[in-house]
Coordinates of C-alpha atoms (C1' of nucleotides) in Angstrom, one line a residue:
Chain A
M788 CA -4.9 -26.0 57.8
T789 CA -8.1 -25.3 55.9
P790 CA -10.7 -28.0 55.2
E791 CA -9.7 -27.9 51.6
T792 CA -6.0 -28.7 52.2
L793 CA -7.0 -31.3 54.8
A794 CA -9.2 -32.9 52.2
E795 CA -6.3 -33.0 49.7
K796 CA -4.2 -34.7 52.4
V797 CA -6.9 -37.3 53.0
L798 CA -7.1 -38.0 49.3
S799 CA -3.3 -38.4 48.9
A800 CA -3.2 -40.5 52.0
T801 CA -5.9 -42.7 50.5
R802 CA -4.0 -42.9 47.2
D803 CA -0.9 -44.0 49.1
A804 CA -2.9 -46.6 51.0
F805 CA -4.3 -48.0 47.7
E806 CA -0.8 -48.3 46.3
A807 CA 0.4 -50.0 49.5
L808 CA -2.5 -52.4 49.4
G809 CA -2.2 -53.1 45.7
L810 CA -5.7 -51.7 45.0
D811 CA -7.0 -50.2 41.8
A812 CA -6.6 -46.4 42.2
A813 CA -9.1 -45.8 39.3
V814 CA -12.0 -46.1 41.8
L815 CA -10.8 -43.0 43.7
P816 CA -12.7 -39.8 43.2
A817 CA -10.9 -36.8 41.7
Q818 CA -11.8 -34.7 44.8
T819 CA -13.1 -35.3 48.3
A820 CA -14.2 -33.2 51.2
V821 CA -14.1 -33.4 54.9
E822 CA -17.1 -32.6 57.0
R823 CA -17.5 -31.1 60.4
P824 CA -19.0 -33.7 62.6
R825 CA -21.7 -32.6 65.0
D826 CA -20.4 -34.7 67.8
P827 CA -17.1 -33.3 69.2
K828 CA -16.1 -36.8 70.1
H829 CA -15.7 -37.4 66.4
G830 CA -12.8 -35.0 66.1
D831 CA -12.5 -31.8 64.2
Y832 CA -13.1 -33.2 60.8
A833 CA -14.4 -36.5 59.5
S834 CA -14.0 -38.3 56.2
N835 CA -16.0 -41.2 54.8
I836 CA -13.6 -41.9 51.9
A837 CA -12.8 -45.4 53.1
L838 CA -16.5 -46.2 53.1
Q839 CA -17.0 -44.8 49.7
T840 CA -14.1 -46.5 48.0
A841 CA -13.6 -49.8 49.8
K842 CA -16.4 -51.7 48.2
K843 CA -15.5 -50.5 44.7
A844 CA -11.9 -51.5 45.3
G845 CA -13.0 -54.9 46.7
T846 CA -11.7 -54.5 50.2
N847 CA -12.9 -54.0 53.8
P848 CA -13.6 -50.4 54.8
R849 CA -12.1 -50.7 58.2
A850 CA -8.9 -52.3 57.0
L851 CA -8.6 -49.6 54.3
A852 CA -9.3 -46.9 56.9
E853 CA -6.5 -48.2 59.1
K854 CA -4.0 -47.8 56.4
I855 CA -5.2 -44.3 55.5
A856 CA -5.2 -43.3 59.1
G857 CA -1.6 -44.4 59.4
N858 CA -0.6 -42.2 56.5
L859 CA -2.7 -39.3 57.6
A860 CA -1.4 -39.3 61.1
A861 CA 2.1 -38.4 59.7
V862 CA 0.8 -35.3 58.1
D863 CA 2.0 -32.0 59.6
G864 CA -0.8 -30.4 61.6
V865 CA -2.8 -33.5 62.1
A866 CA -2.8 -34.4 65.8
K867 CA -4.8 -37.6 65.8
V868 CA -6.8 -39.9 63.5
D869 CA -9.3 -42.3 64.9
I870 CA -11.4 -44.9 63.1
A871 CA -15.0 -45.2 64.1
G872 CA -18.1 -47.1 63.2
P873 CA -17.9 -48.9 59.8
G874 CA -14.9 -47.0 58.7
F875 CA -15.1 -43.2 59.3
L876 CA -11.9 -41.4 59.8
N877 CA -12.1 -38.9 62.6
I878 CA -9.4 -36.3 62.4
T879 CA -8.2 -34.0 65.1
V880 CA -6.2 -31.0 63.9
D881 CA -3.6 -29.5 66.3
A882 CA -4.5 -26.1 67.6
A883 CA -1.6 -24.3 66.0
A884 CA -2.6 -25.6 62.5
A885 CA -6.2 -24.7 63.1
G886 CA -5.5 -21.3 64.6
G887 CA -3.4 -20.1 61.7
I888 CA -6.5 -19.5 59.6
A889 CA -7.3 -16.3 61.6
G890 CA -4.2 -14.5 60.4
K891 CA -4.8 -15.6 56.9
I892 CA -8.3 -14.3 57.0
V893 CA -7.3 -10.9 58.3
A894 CA -4.6 -10.7 55.6
A895 CA -7.0 -11.6 52.9
G896 CA -9.7 -9.2 54.1
D897 CA -12.5 -8.6 51.5
A898 CA -11.0 -11.3 49.3
Y899 CA -11.5 -14.0 51.9
G900 CA -14.2 -16.3 50.6
T901 CA -13.5 -15.7 47.0
N902 CA -12.6 -19.0 45.2
N903 CA -12.1 -20.3 41.8
S904 CA -14.9 -22.8 41.5
M905 CA -16.4 -21.0 38.6
E906 CA -13.2 -19.6 37.1
G907 CA -13.5 -19.0 33.4
V908 CA -17.3 -19.3 33.3
Y909 CA -18.7 -16.5 31.1
A910 CA -22.3 -16.2 32.3
N911 CA -25.3 -14.0 31.9
L912 CA -27.8 -13.9 34.8
E913 CA -31.2 -12.6 33.9
F914 CA -33.6 -11.8 36.7
V915 CA -36.6 -9.6 37.7
S916 CA -37.3 -8.5 34.1
A917 CA -40.7 -7.2 35.3
N918 CA -42.8 -5.5 32.6
P919 CA -42.2 -1.7 32.6
T920 CA -46.0 -1.2 32.9
G921 CA -46.1 -1.0 36.7
P922 CA -44.0 -1.1 39.9
I923 CA -42.1 -4.3 40.9
H924 CA -44.3 -6.5 42.9
A925 CA -43.5 -8.8 45.9
G926 CA -42.4 -11.7 43.6
G927 CA -40.1 -9.5 41.7
T928 CA -38.7 -8.3 45.0
R929 CA -37.6 -11.8 45.8
W930 CA -35.8 -12.1 42.5
A931 CA -34.2 -8.7 43.0
A932 CA -32.7 -9.8 46.3
M933 CA -31.9 -13.4 45.4
G934 CA -30.7 -12.7 41.9
D935 CA -28.4 -10.0 43.1
A936 CA -27.0 -12.2 45.8
L937 CA -26.5 -15.0 43.3
A938 CA -24.7 -12.6 41.0
R939 CA -22.4 -11.6 43.9
V940 CA -21.8 -15.2 44.9
M941 CA -21.0 -16.4 41.4
R942 CA -18.6 -13.5 40.8
A943 CA -16.9 -14.3 44.1
S944 CA -16.4 -17.8 42.8
G945 CA -14.6 -16.5 39.7
A946 CA -17.4 -16.3 37.2
K947 CA -17.4 -13.5 34.7
L948 CA -21.0 -12.5 35.0
T949 CA -23.4 -10.0 33.6
A950 CA -26.5 -9.2 35.5
E951 CA -29.3 -8.4 33.0
Y952 CA -32.8 -7.1 33.0
Y953 CA -35.0 -7.7 29.9
V954 CA -37.2 -4.7 29.4
N955 CA -40.4 -5.8 27.6
D956 CA -40.9 -2.4 26.0
A957 CA -42.5 -3.8 22.8
G958 CA -45.9 -5.4 22.3
A959 CA -49.5 -5.2 23.4
Q960 CA -48.8 -4.6 27.1
I961 CA -47.1 -1.4 26.3
D962 CA -49.9 -0.4 24.1
H963 CA -52.3 -0.9 26.9
F964 CA -50.0 1.0 29.2
A965 CA -49.8 3.9 26.9
A966 CA -53.6 3.9 26.3
S967 CA -54.1 3.9 30.0
L968 CA -51.9 6.9 30.5
L969 CA -53.6 8.8 27.7
A970 CA -57.1 8.0 29.0
R971 CA -56.1 9.2 32.5
A972 CA -54.6 12.4 31.0
K973 CA -57.9 13.0 29.1
D974 CA -59.9 12.0 32.2
E975 CA -61.5 9.2 30.3
P976 CA -62.3 5.8 31.6
T977 CA -59.5 3.2 31.7
P978 CA -59.6 1.2 28.4
E979 CA -60.1 -2.5 28.3
N980 CA -57.0 -4.5 29.5
G981 CA -55.7 -1.2 30.8
Y982 CA -53.7 -0.5 34.0
V983 CA -55.0 1.2 37.1
G984 CA -53.5 2.5 40.2
A985 CA -52.1 5.6 41.7
Y986 CA -48.9 5.2 39.7
I987 CA -50.8 5.6 36.5
D988 CA -52.2 8.9 37.7
E989 CA -48.8 10.1 38.7
I990 CA -47.1 9.1 35.5
A991 CA -49.8 10.6 33.3
A992 CA -49.4 13.8 35.2
D993 CA -45.6 13.6 34.9
V994 CA -45.9 13.1 31.1
L995 CA -48.0 16.2 30.9
E996 CA -45.5 18.1 32.9
A997 CA -42.6 17.0 30.7
R998 CA -44.6 17.5 27.5
P999 CA -47.3 20.1 28.1
D1000 CA -48.3 19.7 24.4
A1001 CA -48.7 16.0 24.6
L1002 CA -52.4 15.9 24.1
D1003 CA -52.2 18.2 21.1
A1004 CA -49.3 16.3 19.5
A1005 CA -49.8 14.7 16.1
E1006 CA -49.8 11.3 17.8
P1007 CA -50.6 11.8 21.5
L1008 CA -50.5 8.0 22.1
E1009 CA -46.9 7.8 20.9
V1010 CA -45.9 10.6 23.3
F1011 CA -47.5 8.9 26.2
R1012 CA -45.9 5.6 25.2
T1013 CA -42.4 6.9 24.8
V1014 CA -42.3 9.4 27.7
G1015 CA -44.5 7.2 30.0
L1016 CA -42.3 4.1 29.4
D1017 CA -39.2 6.1 30.1
L1018 CA -40.6 7.4 33.4
M1019 CA -41.8 4.0 34.5
L1020 CA -38.5 2.4 33.7
K1021 CA -36.6 5.1 35.5
D1022 CA -38.8 4.5 38.5
I1023 CA -38.1 0.8 38.4
Q1024 CA -34.4 1.4 38.1
T1025 CA -34.4 3.8 41.0
T1026 CA -36.3 1.4 43.1
L1027 CA -33.8 -1.4 42.3
A1028 CA -30.8 0.8 42.9
D1029 CA -32.2 1.9 46.3
F1030 CA -32.7 -1.8 47.0
G1031 CA -29.0 -2.4 46.3
T1032 CA -29.7 -4.5 43.3
H1033 CA -27.3 -3.9 40.5
F1034 CA -27.8 -4.6 36.8
D1035 CA -25.1 -4.3 34.2
V1036 CA -27.5 -4.3 31.3
F1037 CA -31.1 -3.2 30.8
F1038 CA -31.9 -4.9 27.5
S1039 CA -34.5 -3.3 25.4
E1040 CA -36.8 -5.7 23.5
K1041 CA -37.9 -2.9 21.2
G1042 CA -34.3 -2.1 20.3
M1043 CA -33.8 -5.8 19.4
H1044 CA -36.8 -5.6 17.1
D1045 CA -35.6 -2.4 15.6
R1046 CA -32.3 -4.0 14.7
G1047 CA -34.1 -6.8 12.9
E1048 CA -32.9 -9.5 15.2
V1049 CA -36.2 -11.3 15.4
E1050 CA -36.1 -11.9 11.6
T1051 CA -32.5 -12.9 11.8
A1052 CA -33.1 -15.4 14.6
V1053 CA -36.1 -17.0 12.8
Q1054 CA -34.1 -17.2 9.6
R1055 CA -31.4 -18.9 11.5
L1056 CA -33.8 -21.4 12.9
T1057 CA -35.4 -21.9 9.5
D1058 CA -32.0 -22.6 8.0
L1059 CA -31.5 -25.2 10.8
G1060 CA -34.7 -26.9 9.6
H1061 CA -36.8 -26.4 12.7
V1062 CA -39.4 -24.0 11.3
Y1063 CA -42.6 -24.8 9.4
E1064 CA -45.8 -23.2 8.3
A1065 CA -49.2 -24.5 9.4
D1066 CA -52.7 -23.0 9.8
G1067 CA -51.5 -19.7 8.5
A1068 CA -48.9 -19.4 11.2
T1069 CA -45.1 -20.0 11.5
W1070 CA -44.0 -22.5 14.0
L1071 CA -40.9 -23.7 15.7
R1072 CA -40.7 -27.5 16.1
T1073 CA -39.9 -27.4 19.8
T1074 CA -41.2 -30.9 20.3
T1075 CA -38.0 -32.2 18.7
F1076 CA -36.3 -30.9 21.8
G1077 CA -38.7 -32.2 24.5
D1078 CA -41.4 -29.5 24.6
D1079 CA -45.0 -30.7 25.0
K1080 CA -46.1 -28.9 21.8
D1081 CA -44.7 -26.8 19.0
R1082 CA -44.7 -23.1 19.5
V1083 CA -45.9 -20.2 17.2
L1084 CA -43.3 -17.7 16.1
K1085 CA -45.5 -15.6 13.9
N1086 CA -49.3 -15.7 14.3
S1087 CA -51.8 -15.9 11.4
K1088 CA -52.2 -12.1 11.5
G1089 CA -48.5 -11.8 10.7
G1090 CA -47.3 -10.6 14.0
W1091 CA -44.3 -11.9 15.9
T1092 CA -45.1 -13.7 19.1
Y1093 CA -43.4 -13.1 22.4
F1094 CA -41.8 -16.5 21.9
A1095 CA -40.1 -15.2 18.7
S1096 CA -38.6 -12.4 20.8
D1097 CA -37.3 -15.0 23.2
C1098 CA -35.6 -16.8 20.4
A1099 CA -34.0 -13.6 19.2
Y1100 CA -33.0 -12.6 22.7
Y1101 CA -31.4 -16.0 23.2
L1102 CA -29.4 -15.6 20.1
D1103 CA -28.4 -12.1 21.0
K1104 CA -27.0 -13.3 24.3
R1105 CA -25.1 -16.1 22.7
E1106 CA -23.6 -13.7 20.1
R1107 CA -22.5 -11.5 22.9
G1108 CA -20.3 -14.4 23.9
F1109 CA -22.1 -15.8 27.0
E1110 CA -21.6 -19.5 27.4
K1111 CA -23.9 -19.9 30.4
L1112 CA -27.4 -18.3 30.3
V1113 CA -29.1 -18.4 33.7
F1114 CA -32.7 -17.2 34.2
M1115 CA -34.5 -16.7 37.5
L1116 CA -38.2 -17.0 36.9
G1117 CA -41.3 -17.2 39.2
A1118 CA -43.3 -20.3 39.6
D1119 CA -45.9 -18.9 37.4
H1120 CA -43.5 -19.2 34.5
H1121 CA -42.4 -22.8 35.1
G1122 CA -44.5 -23.8 32.1
Y1123 CA -42.1 -21.9 29.9
V1124 CA -39.1 -24.0 30.8
G1125 CA -39.7 -26.6 28.1
R1126 CA -40.0 -24.2 25.3
M1127 CA -37.1 -22.1 26.5
Q1128 CA -34.8 -25.1 26.7
A1129 CA -36.0 -26.0 23.2
I1130 CA -34.8 -22.7 21.9
S1131 CA -31.3 -23.4 23.2
R1132 CA -31.3 -26.9 21.7
A1133 CA -32.7 -25.7 18.4
F1134 CA -29.8 -23.3 18.0
G1135 CA -27.6 -26.3 18.5
D1136 CA -26.3 -25.6 22.0
E1137 CA -25.5 -28.3 24.5
P1138 CA -27.9 -29.1 27.4
G1139 CA -26.8 -27.0 30.3
T1140 CA -26.0 -23.9 28.3
M1141 CA -29.4 -22.5 29.4
E1142 CA -30.2 -22.9 33.0
I1143 CA -33.6 -21.9 34.4
L1144 CA -34.2 -21.4 38.1
I1145 CA -37.7 -21.5 39.2
G1146 CA -38.6 -19.7 42.5
Q1147 CA -41.7 -20.0 44.5
F1148 CA -44.0 -17.1 45.6
V1149 CA -43.7 -14.9 48.6
N1150 CA -46.7 -14.0 50.8
L1151 CA -46.5 -11.0 53.0
L1152 CA -48.0 -11.5 56.5
R1153 CA -48.6 -9.4 59.6
G1154 CA -49.4 -11.3 62.7
G1155 CA -49.9 -14.4 60.7
E1156 CA -52.6 -12.8 58.4
P1157 CA -52.0 -12.0 54.7
I1158 CA -51.8 -8.3 54.1
R1159 CA -52.3 -6.1 51.1
L1160 CA -50.8 -2.7 51.5
S1161 CA -49.9 -1.0 48.3
K1162 CA -50.9 2.6 48.1
R1163 CA -49.8 2.9 44.6
A1164 CA -50.6 -0.2 42.6
G1165 CA -54.2 -1.1 43.2
N1166 CA -54.2 -4.2 45.4
I1167 CA -50.7 -5.4 44.6
I1168 CA -47.8 -5.5 47.1
T1169 CA -44.8 -3.8 45.6
L1170 CA -41.1 -3.8 46.4
N1171 CA -41.4 -0.4 47.9
D1172 CA -44.2 -1.7 50.2
V1173 CA -41.9 -4.4 51.4
V1174 CA -39.0 -2.0 52.0
E1175 CA -41.3 0.5 53.8
A1176 CA -42.5 -2.3 56.0
V1177 CA -39.2 -3.8 57.1
G1178 CA -36.4 -1.9 55.6
V1179 CA -33.8 -2.8 52.9
D1180 CA -31.6 -5.0 55.1
A1181 CA -34.4 -7.1 56.6
A1182 CA -36.2 -7.4 53.3
R1183 CA -33.1 -8.6 51.4
Y1184 CA -32.1 -10.9 54.2
A1185 CA -35.6 -12.4 54.6
L1186 CA -35.8 -13.0 50.8
T1187 CA -32.4 -14.6 50.5
R1188 CA -32.3 -16.9 53.6
Y1189 CA -34.8 -19.4 52.1
S1190 CA -34.4 -21.8 49.3
A1191 CA -36.0 -20.6 46.1
D1192 CA -37.9 -23.8 46.1
S1193 CA -39.9 -22.8 49.2
T1194 CA -42.7 -20.4 49.3
I1195 CA -41.9 -17.7 51.8
D1196 CA -44.3 -16.4 54.4
L1197 CA -42.7 -13.2 55.3
D1198 CA -44.1 -11.9 58.5
I1199 CA -43.5 -8.2 59.0
D1200 CA -43.8 -8.4 62.8
L1201 CA -40.9 -10.9 62.9
W1202 CA -38.6 -9.0 60.5
T1203 CA -39.0 -5.7 62.3
R1204 CA -38.1 -7.1 65.7
H1205 CA -34.7 -6.4 67.3
G1206 CA -33.6 -9.6 68.8
N1207 CA -32.6 -13.2 68.6
E1208 CA -35.7 -14.3 66.7
N1209 CA -34.9 -11.9 63.8
P1210 CA -32.0 -13.5 62.0
V1211 CA -30.7 -10.4 60.3
Y1212 CA -30.4 -8.6 63.6
Y1213 CA -28.7 -11.6 65.1
V1214 CA -26.1 -11.7 62.4
Q1215 CA -25.6 -7.9 62.2
Y1216 CA -25.3 -7.7 66.0
A1217 CA -22.6 -10.3 66.0
H1218 CA -20.7 -8.2 63.5
S1219 CA -21.2 -5.0 65.5
R1220 CA -19.9 -6.8 68.6
T1221 CA -16.6 -7.6 66.8
H1222 CA -16.3 -3.9 66.1
G1223 CA -17.1 -3.2 69.7
V1224 CA -14.3 -5.3 71.0
L1225 CA -11.8 -4.0 68.5
R1226 CA -12.9 -0.4 69.3
N1227 CA -12.3 -1.0 73.0
A1228 CA -8.9 -2.5 72.2
A1229 CA -7.9 0.6 70.3
D1230 CA -9.3 2.9 72.9
R1231 CA -7.3 1.2 75.6
A1232 CA -4.2 0.8 73.3
V1233 CA -4.2 -2.9 73.5
D1234 CA -2.0 -3.9 70.6
R1235 CA -2.5 -7.3 69.0
G1236 CA 1.0 -7.2 67.5
D1237 CA 2.2 -8.3 64.0
S1238 CA 1.6 -11.9 64.7
Y1239 CA 0.2 -14.2 67.3
D1240 CA 0.6 -17.7 68.8
A1241 CA -2.0 -19.8 67.0
A1242 CA -1.7 -22.6 69.4
L1243 CA -3.2 -20.5 72.1
L1244 CA -6.6 -20.5 70.4
S1245 CA -7.4 -23.9 71.8
H1246 CA -10.5 -23.2 73.9
P1247 CA -13.5 -25.3 72.5
R1248 CA -15.3 -22.1 71.7
E1249 CA -12.3 -20.9 69.8
S1250 CA -11.9 -24.2 67.9
D1251 CA -15.5 -24.1 66.9
L1252 CA -15.2 -20.5 65.7
L1253 CA -12.1 -21.3 63.8
K1254 CA -13.7 -24.2 62.1
A1255 CA -16.7 -22.1 61.1
L1256 CA -14.4 -19.4 59.7
A1257 CA -12.5 -21.9 57.7
E1258 CA -15.6 -23.1 56.0
F1259 CA -16.6 -19.9 54.4
P1260 CA -14.9 -20.3 51.0
A1261 CA -16.5 -23.7 50.5
V1262 CA -19.9 -22.3 51.4
V1263 CA -19.5 -19.5 48.9
A1264 CA -18.4 -22.0 46.2
S1265 CA -21.3 -24.3 46.9
A1266 CA -23.8 -21.4 47.0
A1267 CA -22.5 -20.4 43.5
E1268 CA -22.4 -23.8 42.0
L1269 CA -25.8 -24.9 43.3
R1270 CA -27.2 -21.4 42.6
E1271 CA -28.4 -21.3 46.2
P1272 CA -27.4 -18.0 47.9
H1273 CA -29.5 -18.9 50.9
R1274 CA -26.6 -21.1 52.0
V1275 CA -24.6 -17.9 52.7
A1276 CA -27.3 -16.6 55.0
R1277 CA -27.6 -19.8 56.9
Y1278 CA -23.8 -20.0 57.2
A1279 CA -23.7 -16.4 58.5
E1280 CA -26.2 -17.3 61.2
E1281 CA -24.1 -20.3 62.3
L1282 CA -21.0 -18.1 62.3
A1283 CA -22.8 -15.5 64.3
A1284 CA -23.8 -18.1 66.9
A1285 CA -20.3 -19.4 67.1
Y1286 CA -19.0 -15.9 67.7
H1287 CA -21.7 -15.0 70.3
R1288 CA -20.7 -18.2 72.2
F1289 CA -17.1 -17.4 72.0
Q1290 CA -17.5 -13.9 73.2
H1291 CA -19.6 -15.1 76.0
D1292 CA -17.1 -17.7 77.3
C1293 CA -13.8 -16.2 76.3
R1294 CA -12.6 -12.9 77.6
V1295 CA -10.8 -11.1 74.7
L1296 CA -9.3 -8.0 76.3
P1297 CA -7.5 -8.0 79.6
F1298 CA -9.4 -6.5 82.6
P1299 CA -8.3 -3.0 83.4
D1300 CA -5.9 -4.1 86.2
E1301 CA -4.3 -6.8 84.1
E1302 CA -1.4 -7.0 81.7
T1303 CA -2.1 -7.9 78.1
T1304 CA -1.2 -11.5 77.5
D1305 CA -0.5 -13.5 74.4
V1306 CA -4.0 -15.1 74.7
N1307 CA -5.5 -11.6 74.6
R1308 CA -3.5 -10.9 71.5
A1309 CA -4.4 -14.1 69.7
R1310 CA -8.0 -13.6 70.5
L1311 CA -7.9 -10.1 69.0
W1312 CA -6.8 -11.7 65.7
L1313 CA -9.7 -14.2 66.0
V1314 CA -12.2 -11.4 66.6
D1315 CA -10.9 -9.5 63.6
A1316 CA -11.1 -12.5 61.4
T1317 CA -14.7 -13.0 62.5
R1318 CA -15.4 -9.4 61.7
V1319 CA -14.0 -9.9 58.2
V1320 CA -16.0 -13.0 57.5
L1321 CA -19.3 -11.7 58.8
A1322 CA -18.9 -8.5 56.8
N1323 CA -18.0 -10.5 53.7
A1324 CA -21.0 -12.9 54.1
L1325 CA -23.4 -10.0 54.6
G1326 CA -21.9 -8.2 51.7
L1327 CA -22.6 -11.2 49.4
L1328 CA -26.3 -10.9 50.4
G1329 CA -26.3 -7.2 49.9
V1330 CA -27.1 -6.5 53.5
S1331 CA -25.2 -3.8 55.5
A1332 CA -22.8 -4.7 58.2
P1333 CA -23.1 -2.0 60.8
E1334 CA -20.2 -1.2 63.2
R1335 CA -22.5 -0.1 65.9
M1336 CA -26.1 -1.0 66.7
Chain B
rG415 C1' -55.4 -35.4 32.9
rC416 C1' -50.1 -33.7 32.4
rC417 C1' -45.9 -30.7 34.4
rU418 C1' -43.7 -28.5 38.7
rC419 C1' -42.6 -27.0 44.0
rA420 C1' -43.5 -28.3 48.9
rG421 C1' -44.9 -31.8 53.1
rU422 C1' -39.1 -32.6 58.8
rA423 C1' -40.5 -30.5 66.7
rG424 C1' -46.6 -26.7 68.6
rC425 C1' -44.9 -22.5 64.7
rU426 C1' -41.2 -20.7 60.7
rC427 C1' -37.6 -23.4 58.3
rA428 C1' -32.3 -25.8 57.5
rG429 C1' -30.3 -30.5 56.2
rC430 C1' -31.6 -33.5 50.4
rU431 C1' -24.7 -34.2 44.9
rG432 C1' -26.6 -41.2 50.5
rG433 C1' -23.2 -41.7 56.1
rA434 C1' -22.4 -41.8 62.7
rU435 C1' -27.8 -40.8 68.3
rA436 C1' -32.3 -35.9 62.6
rG437 C1' -30.7 -29.6 63.5
rA438 C1' -31.7 -24.0 64.3
rG439 C1' -34.7 -19.9 65.7
rC440 C1' -39.4 -18.9 67.9
rA441 C1' -42.9 -20.7 71.6
rC442 C1' -43.0 -23.2 76.5
rC443 C1' -40.0 -24.4 81.3
rG444 C1' -35.5 -23.4 84.3
rG445 C1' -30.8 -20.7 84.8
rA446 C1' -26.5 -16.7 83.8
rC447 C1' -25.8 -9.4 83.9
rU448 C1' -19.6 -6.1 89.5
rU449 C1' -20.6 -7.6 80.7
rC450 C1' -16.0 -6.7 76.0
rU451 C1' -23.8 -3.5 74.0
rA452 C1' -27.6 -9.6 78.1
rA453 C1' -30.0 -6.9 70.9
rU454 C1' -26.2 -12.3 74.3
rC455 C1' -25.4 -17.1 76.5
rC456 C1' -26.4 -22.1 79.0
rG457 C1' -29.8 -26.1 80.1
rA458 C1' -34.6 -28.9 79.7
rU459 C1' -39.0 -30.3 76.9
rG460 C1' -40.4 -31.5 72.0
rG461 C1' -40.1 -35.3 65.7
rU462 C1' -43.7 -42.6 63.0
rC463 C1' -38.6 -36.7 58.5
rG464 C1' -46.8 -37.0 54.6
rC465 C1' -47.9 -42.6 53.6
rA466 C1' -46.3 -47.4 51.3
rG467 C1' -42.8 -50.1 48.8
rG468 C1' -37.8 -50.5 46.5
rU469 C1' -32.2 -49.8 45.8
rU470 C1' -27.9 -49.9 49.6
rC471 C1' -23.4 -52.1 54.5
rG472 C1' -26.2 -47.4 55.4
rA473 C1' -32.1 -43.4 53.1
rA474 C1' -34.9 -37.2 55.6
rU475 C1' -31.6 -37.6 51.2
rC476 C1' -31.9 -41.9 45.4
rC477 C1' -36.2 -44.7 42.5
rU478 C1' -41.7 -46.1 42.0
rG479 C1' -46.7 -45.4 43.5
rC480 C1' -50.2 -42.9 46.5
rC481 C1' -52.2 -38.7 49.7
rU482 C1' -52.4 -33.3 50.9
rG483 C1' -51.4 -28.1 49.7
rG484 C1' -49.2 -24.0 46.2
rG485 C1' -48.2 -22.8 41.0
rG486 C1' -48.6 -23.8 35.7
rC487 C1' -50.4 -26.1 31.2
rG488 C1' -52.9 -19.7 24.9
rC489 C1' -51.6 -18.2 17.3
rC490 C1' -51.4 -13.5 25.5
rA491 C1' -47.4 -10.6 26.8

RNA sequence: GCCUCAGUAGCUCAGCUGGAUAGAGCACCGGACUUCUAAUCCGAUGGUCGCAGGUUCGAAUCCUGCCUGGGGCGCCA
């Protein structure tokens, strides 16, 4: 009995009650959910469906609840249904029905938690997309962790998803970057708007190593641009890979320009009647689609703007077949949402085709004080700095356990601690404890058998743990649908707590002088199921699940 | 000025697609190691959910206004 199947039973019991009472079934929702009440007196699961529908149907919630409760009590696996308060249905599931989930989880293994809530959605998720003119900074690190987790969660929910990084390898920033490298190589001062930092020195030296003739080439700047960009991008890609963040596509802006896609996109928009000339420039009438002001596509000097590239890139993605375009951007880009959405609408797409997630900043602290610790990039904190400070697992976990809407104060002291107060250790430790028990069982040749008596898992700690385990697929689905991967982390912490409590109160293996009982065997299944779910949850966050700590 | 995020326990934050006495970790206080790693567990203390209205049987959650703090409002990329 999973929460999902119970919810279906609740809905059909309600439908039957409506029929019996002669009420209009049209007011019933297509789906409903049961929740886990905090107070154990309220049963294993609770439903508020009578409260939600009684008024619309023109009846009394308690009377309706009575009728539903009667139908529900007859359902196999439901032990008891109480009516409480204004019309809550408090449902108690019998232990055998609840305990069955452990075996299903063990059988499903890695696949447990996958669901079909986003089945058939063909999506593109763009994140990080930091300019290849320097290392990824702290903000980009947050998107690297969170975007990757979101990609995993959406895929687990059935979405066909491409993780994409837009490489801004065209335009003035790259010119400045190339000029900075060239100046460094010639030991000249950094040009105006140029880049500084140890990484510039390193890349300039690396370019000279790769192309000893660079300074004598016909166009030295071009050599430094091409080779330097390549080195910088490789560095970024290596950093991301080491961080466990996977991209399916690194999309080159320059390539898009070279293929003439900007012209094509602007022509398309012109044909659609949204483009006009004014003040010597070419504009897109984004105000038609809710933007504050119209935006320039081609400036009066005849150059394409970054915005024109955005239009072309949008069209490129759509023509590659993506139906859902999701962007993760930093709070410093929230002013772009209006014009970006306008692009989508100008091309004639439905609202919701483009989805822009705005995430807040991250501050790195040590002992409550802001820190700056980059050795490479001037005064900027980089992804590598974060990883050096706390490690990949702690960094990824710390950056995925908070809502994107919250600014993060990431305190290095906290995230390097080994204990209860460090959530990633707490969760990983719970996982490693499951391995510990299973290892001991194997060492002592305690066999759990091919099946177990689910009704034996009736201790309150076992019931709580089973309920937590059963919730996982719904958590993954909601994390995907709401684009909130932090829900998985919070869930993992709850599950870890339920497991620690279980292991504290319930002896799994027999003591050395005792025979193995059916309770021991059933508990081994429960431990294994917990192992699976903790590993899967950590996996969705891109955090390792150690077997020993 | 406009847009946007946040404001919940001493601290860091969940909860926000309306539901039952508002949760967790840390800190503080008091307990549990002949343990399956105590890297854990149990208990106690602690909150006018920024403020004021409104909608509702019911609001931390939805609406309006205000206050405080972060970010943003280029023919830059």
